[in-house]
Coordinates of C-alpha atoms in Angstrom, one line a residue:
M1 CA 0.0 0.0 0.0
E2 CA 1.6 3.3 -1.2
V3 CA 1.3 6.0 1.5
E4 CA 2.9 9.4 1.3
R5 CA 4.7 10.0 4.6
V6 CA 4.4 13.4 6.1
Q7 CA 8.1 13.3 7.3
A8 CA 9.2 12.7 3.7
L9 CA 7.1 15.6 2.5
A10 CA 8.5 17.9 5.1
T11 CA 12.1 17.1 4.2
A12 CA 11.4 17.6 0.5
G13 CA 11.5 21.4 1.0
L14 CA 7.9 22.3 0.3
E15 CA 7.0 26.0 0.1
A16 CA 3.3 25.5 0.2
L17 CA 1.1 23.0 1.9
P18 CA -0.4 20.2 -0.3
A19 CA -4.1 20.7 -0.8
Q20 CA -5.0 17.5 1.1
F21 CA -3.6 19.0 4.3
V22 CA -5.4 22.3 4.1
R23 CA -8.2 22.3 6.7
P24 CA -11.6 23.8 6.1
S25 CA -11.6 27.5 7.0
H26 CA -13.3 27.1 10.4
E27 CA -10.8 24.5 11.6
R28 CA -7.7 26.4 10.7
P29 CA -5.6 27.6 13.7
E30 CA -5.6 31.1 12.2
N31 CA -9.4 31.2 12.4
S32 CA -9.8 29.4 15.8
R33 CA -7.2 30.8 18.0
A34 CA -6.6 29.3 21.5
I35 CA -6.7 31.3 24.7
E36 CA -3.1 31.5 26.1
G37 CA -2.0 31.8 29.6
V38 CA -4.8 30.0 31.4
T39 CA -3.5 27.3 33.8
V40 CA -5.1 23.9 33.3
P41 CA -5.3 21.8 36.4
V42 CA -1.9 20.7 37.7
I43 CA -2.2 18.0 40.4
S44 CA 0.7 16.8 42.6
L45 CA 0.4 13.2 43.7
S46 CA 2.3 14.1 46.9
Q47 CA -0.8 15.8 48.4
P48 CA -3.0 14.3 51.1
H49 CA -5.5 11.6 49.8
D50 CA -8.7 13.6 50.3
V51 CA -7.2 16.6 48.5
L52 CA -6.2 14.4 45.6
V53 CA -9.7 12.9 45.3
R54 CA -11.3 16.3 45.3
E55 CA -8.8 17.9 42.8
I56 CA -9.0 15.0 40.4
H57 CA -12.8 15.0 40.7
E58 CA -13.0 18.7 39.8
A59 CA -10.5 18.4 37.0
C60 CA -12.4 15.4 35.5
R61 CA -15.7 17.2 35.8
D62 CA -14.7 20.6 34.6
W63 CA -11.9 19.9 32.1
G64 CA -11.7 16.1 31.4
F65 CA -8.0 16.9 31.4
F66 CA -5.2 17.5 34.0
L67 CA -1.4 17.4 34.5
V68 CA 0.2 15.3 37.2
T69 CA 3.4 16.0 38.9
N70 CA 5.3 14.0 41.6
H71 CA 4.1 10.8 39.9
G72 CA 7.2 8.8 40.7
I73 CA 8.3 8.0 37.1
P74 CA 12.0 9.1 36.9
G75 CA 12.6 11.9 34.4
E76 CA 15.6 10.1 33.2
L77 CA 13.4 7.1 32.2
I78 CA 11.0 9.4 30.3
G79 CA 14.0 10.9 28.6
R80 CA 15.2 7.5 27.4
V81 CA 11.8 6.6 26.1
Q82 CA 11.8 9.9 24.1
D83 CA 15.3 9.3 22.8
A84 CA 14.3 5.8 21.6
G85 CA 11.3 7.3 19.7
R86 CA 13.4 10.0 18.1
E87 CA 16.0 7.5 17.0
F88 CA 13.3 5.4 15.2
F89 CA 12.0 8.4 13.3
R90 CA 15.6 9.3 12.3
L91 CA 15.9 5.9 10.4
P92 CA 15.8 6.0 6.6
L93 CA 12.3 5.9 5.2
E94 CA 12.9 2.4 3.7
E95 CA 13.8 1.1 7.2
K96 CA 10.6 2.6 8.7
E97 CA 8.5 1.2 5.9
K98 CA 9.4 -2.3 7.0
Y99 CA 7.0 -1.7 10.0
A100 CA 4.2 -0.2 7.9
N101 CA 0.6 -0.9 9.1
D102 CA -2.6 -1.1 7.1
P103 CA -5.6 0.5 8.9
S104 CA -7.8 -0.2 5.9
R105 CA -7.5 -3.9 6.9
G106 CA -7.9 -3.2 10.6
S107 CA -4.2 -3.5 11.2
F108 CA -3.2 -0.5 13.3
E109 CA 0.0 -1.7 14.9
G110 CA 3.2 -0.4 13.3
Y111 CA 4.3 2.6 11.4
G112 CA 1.6 4.8 9.9
T113 CA 0.3 8.1 8.7
K114 CA -3.5 8.1 8.5
M115 CA -5.5 6.3 11.2
T116 CA -9.2 7.1 11.0
K117 CA -11.7 8.0 8.3
N118 CA -12.3 11.7 7.6
H119 CA -15.5 12.8 5.9
D120 CA -13.8 15.5 3.8
E121 CA -10.7 13.3 3.3
K122 CA -8.4 15.9 4.8
L123 CA -5.1 14.6 6.2
E124 CA -3.4 15.4 9.4
W125 CA 0.3 16.6 9.4
V126 CA 1.6 13.6 11.4
D127 CA 3.3 10.2 11.2
Y128 CA 3.2 7.7 14.1
F129 CA 4.3 4.4 15.5
F130 CA 1.6 2.4 17.3
H131 CA 1.8 -0.8 19.3
L132 CA 0.4 -2.7 22.3
M133 CA 2.5 -2.6 25.5
H134 CA 0.3 -4.6 27.9
P135 CA -0.9 -7.3 28.7
P136 CA 2.2 -9.3 27.9
Y137 CA 0.5 -12.2 26.1
K138 CA -1.0 -9.8 23.5
V139 CA 2.2 -7.9 22.8
R140 CA 3.8 -8.5 19.4
H141 CA 7.4 -7.8 19.9
D142 CA 8.1 -8.7 16.3
I143 CA 6.5 -5.4 15.1
W144 CA 8.3 -3.3 17.7
P145 CA 11.2 -1.2 16.3
Q146 CA 14.5 -3.2 16.2
H147 CA 16.4 0.1 16.1
P148 CA 17.4 1.6 18.3
P149 CA 18.4 -1.7 20.1
S150 CA 17.3 -0.1 23.4
Y151 CA 13.7 0.3 22.3
R152 CA 12.2 -2.8 23.8
E153 CA 14.0 -2.6 27.1
V154 CA 13.2 1.0 27.8
T155 CA 9.6 0.7 26.6
E156 CA 9.0 -2.3 28.9
E157 CA 10.5 -0.4 31.8
Y158 CA 8.2 2.5 31.1
N159 CA 5.2 0.2 30.8
E160 CA 5.8 -1.1 34.3
E161 CA 6.0 2.4 35.7
L162 CA 2.8 3.4 33.9
L163 CA 0.9 0.5 35.2
K164 CA 1.6 1.7 38.7
V165 CA 0.6 5.3 38.0
T166 CA -2.5 4.2 36.1
E167 CA -3.7 2.1 39.0
V168 CA -3.3 5.0 41.4
L169 CA -5.2 7.4 39.0
L170 CA -8.0 4.9 38.3
E171 CA -8.5 4.5 42.1
L172 CA -8.7 8.3 42.6
I173 CA -11.1 8.7 39.7
S174 CA -13.3 5.9 41.1
E175 CA -13.4 7.6 44.5
G176 CA -14.2 10.9 42.9
L177 CA -17.3 9.3 41.4
G178 CA -18.3 8.1 44.9
L179 CA -17.4 4.5 44.1
E180 CA -15.1 1.9 45.7
K181 CA -11.6 2.5 44.5
N182 CA -11.2 -0.7 42.6
V183 CA -14.4 -0.4 40.6
L184 CA -13.0 1.5 37.6
K185 CA -10.0 -0.7 36.9
A186 CA -12.2 -3.9 37.3
S187 CA -14.7 -2.5 34.7
L188 CA -11.8 -1.9 32.3
G189 CA -10.6 -5.5 32.4
G190 CA -8.5 -5.5 35.6
D191 CA -5.0 -6.8 34.9
Q192 CA -6.1 -7.5 31.3
M193 CA -6.6 -3.8 30.7
E194 CA -4.6 -2.8 27.6
L195 CA -1.9 -0.2 27.3
E196 CA -1.2 1.1 23.8
M197 CA 1.8 3.3 22.9
K198 CA 1.4 5.9 20.0
I199 CA 4.5 7.9 19.2
N200 CA 3.4 11.0 17.2
L201 CA 5.8 12.9 15.0
Y202 CA 4.7 16.3 13.7
P203 CA 7.5 17.6 11.3
P204 CA 8.0 21.3 10.5
C205 CA 5.1 22.4 8.3
P206 CA 5.4 25.1 5.6
Q207 CA 2.0 26.7 6.4
P208 CA 1.1 25.7 10.0
Q209 CA -1.8 28.3 10.1
L210 CA -3.6 26.1 7.6
A211 CA -3.0 22.6 9.0
L212 CA -3.5 20.5 12.0
G213 CA -1.3 17.8 13.4
V214 CA -4.3 16.0 14.8
E215 CA -7.9 17.2 14.1
P216 CA -10.3 17.8 17.0
H217 CA -11.2 14.5 18.6
T218 CA -11.8 12.7 21.9
D219 CA -9.9 9.6 22.7
M220 CA -11.8 6.3 22.5
S221 CA -9.8 4.8 25.4
A222 CA -10.6 5.2 29.1
L223 CA -7.6 7.2 30.0
T224 CA -4.7 8.6 28.0
I225 CA -1.3 9.4 29.5
L226 CA 0.9 11.7 27.4
V227 CA 4.3 13.3 27.4
P228 CA 5.4 15.8 24.7
N229 CA 8.7 17.1 23.7
D230 CA 9.4 20.8 24.4
V231 CA 7.5 22.1 21.3
P232 CA 4.0 23.3 22.3
G233 CA 0.9 22.4 20.3
L234 CA -1.7 20.6 22.4
Q235 CA -4.9 22.4 22.9
V236 CA -8.0 21.4 24.8
W237 CA -11.6 22.5 24.4
K238 CA -13.6 24.0 27.3
D239 CA -16.6 26.3 27.5
G240 CA -16.6 27.1 23.8
N241 CA -12.9 27.9 23.5
W242 CA -9.6 26.3 22.7
F243 CA -7.0 26.5 25.5
A244 CA -3.3 26.2 24.9
V245 CA -1.6 23.7 27.3
D246 CA 1.8 24.7 28.7
Y247 CA 4.1 22.0 29.7
P248 CA 5.8 22.0 33.1
P249 CA 8.9 19.8 33.0
N250 CA 8.4 16.1 34.1
A251 CA 4.6 16.4 34.2
L252 CA 2.3 13.7 32.7
F253 CA -0.8 14.8 30.8
F254 CA -4.0 12.9 31.6
H255 CA -6.9 12.9 29.2
I256 CA -10.3 11.5 30.2
G257 CA -11.4 9.2 27.3
D258 CA -14.7 8.0 26.0
Q259 CA -14.9 4.9 28.1
I260 CA -14.8 6.9 31.4
E261 CA -17.4 9.3 30.0
V262 CA -19.7 6.3 29.4
L263 CA -19.0 4.5 32.7
S264 CA -19.5 7.8 34.6
N265 CA -22.8 8.4 32.7
G266 CA -21.4 11.7 31.5
K267 CA -20.4 13.0 34.9
Y268 CA -16.8 13.1 33.6
K269 CA -16.4 14.3 30.0
S270 CA -14.0 12.9 27.4
V271 CA -11.9 15.9 26.5
L272 CA -12.0 17.3 23.0
H273 CA -8.5 18.2 21.9
R274 CA -6.3 18.9 18.9
S275 CA -2.7 19.3 18.0
L276 CA -1.1 22.2 16.1
V277 CA 2.1 22.1 14.1
N278 CA 5.2 24.4 13.9
K279 CA 6.9 26.0 10.9
E280 CA 10.5 25.5 12.2
K281 CA 10.4 22.8 14.8
T282 CA 9.4 19.1 15.0
R283 CA 6.9 18.4 17.7
M284 CA 6.6 14.9 19.2
S285 CA 4.4 13.3 21.7
W286 CA 4.3 9.9 23.4
A287 CA 0.6 8.9 24.2
V288 CA -0.3 5.8 26.1
F289 CA -4.0 4.8 25.8
C290 CA -5.5 2.7 28.7
A291 CA -8.3 0.7 27.2
P292 CA -10.5 -2.3 28.0
P293 CA -10.1 -5.6 26.1
Q294 CA -12.2 -5.7 22.9
E295 CA -14.8 -8.0 24.3
T296 CA -15.5 -6.0 27.5
L297 CA -19.0 -4.6 27.9
I298 CA -18.9 -0.9 28.7
G299 CA -22.0 1.0 29.9
P300 CA -22.9 3.4 32.7
F301 CA -22.3 2.2 36.3
P302 CA -25.6 1.2 37.8
E303 CA -24.7 3.1 40.9
L304 CA -24.8 6.3 38.9
I305 CA -28.2 5.8 37.3
N306 CA -31.6 6.6 38.9
D307 CA -34.9 8.1 37.9
Q308 CA -33.5 11.6 38.0
N309 CA -30.4 10.6 36.1
P310 CA -31.2 7.9 33.5
A311 CA -28.6 6.1 31.4
K312 CA -27.3 8.5 28.7
Y313 CA -25.3 5.9 26.9
S314 CA -25.9 2.4 25.5
T315 CA -24.0 -0.6 26.7
K316 CA -21.8 -2.2 24.0
T317 CA -18.5 -4.1 23.7
Y318 CA -15.4 -2.0 23.3
A319 CA -14.9 -3.6 19.9
E320 CA -18.3 -2.3 18.8
F321 CA -17.4 1.1 20.1
R322 CA -14.1 1.2 18.3
Y323 CA -15.6 0.1 15.0
C324 CA -18.1 3.0 15.2
K325 CA -15.5 5.5 16.3
F326 CA -13.0 4.6 13.6
N327 CA -15.6 4.7 10.8
K328 CA -17.3 7.9 12.1
L329 CA -20.6 6.1 12.7
P330 CA -23.1 7.1 15.4
Q331 CA -22.6 5.2 18.7

């Protein structure tokens, strides 16, 4: 399958953006400017438990998004994860193409460019590498990058640390909903919950005011944990405006995804977000999606439903939800 890679286009010295990347007028960053200088919630995990539950509840309810500091993952490890991702994208194109995926056949793991259907067939200014990290028996190490040689070791180490942080956050989010702390993780498959890594590369773009790295979307997962490089670009939607997200060093970005919105019966919203690109600099981000196994049934928690607050979402398997989301079909 012949796919034009964005990184290859960017290095070809384009002066104008190819038409397929030019967004409709209302989506262009020049016509939908974000509010700068507003602090999104930043939550330190070193705080007392009751403060944490309250702050995370408020962030999930009001933003669907927050930053976490003092999370216990060494900055040095995050740096090695980022170095490994950079090294992969520095490989010659023919080397990267050995890992090419084929989303049209439902094969998403590997090296790719376009992931979901888009009604007006506009493309995003991004290449990516996507693969499962957990649980171990579902991981296909054969499609993980062989270069750099450190990729597998550092990614597995990062996976172990993320599992710990994810468990803590899911407990806090459960308690924020007024539920027992283990309820959310259990509903997402317990130890079978899947962690998926997506390394996004947004190369320099000749006309960034006309393009988007990733179009406005919510994540279909339950929770997304993201670290970027030092080039800004992430924006989140709240109260009818885009807000630019600043990056404090060593923070983790947490996005509430569609599955927590469904499970909470809309009490916590899946955050709408987008990614901008830069004319001079390469932006990168490392997103890890926490998602239930495909066959898991997801619907509103019975404890959060009553006559005054009926179920707002249907119950379906995660596989059914994914199919609808990828193909832009109503849920």
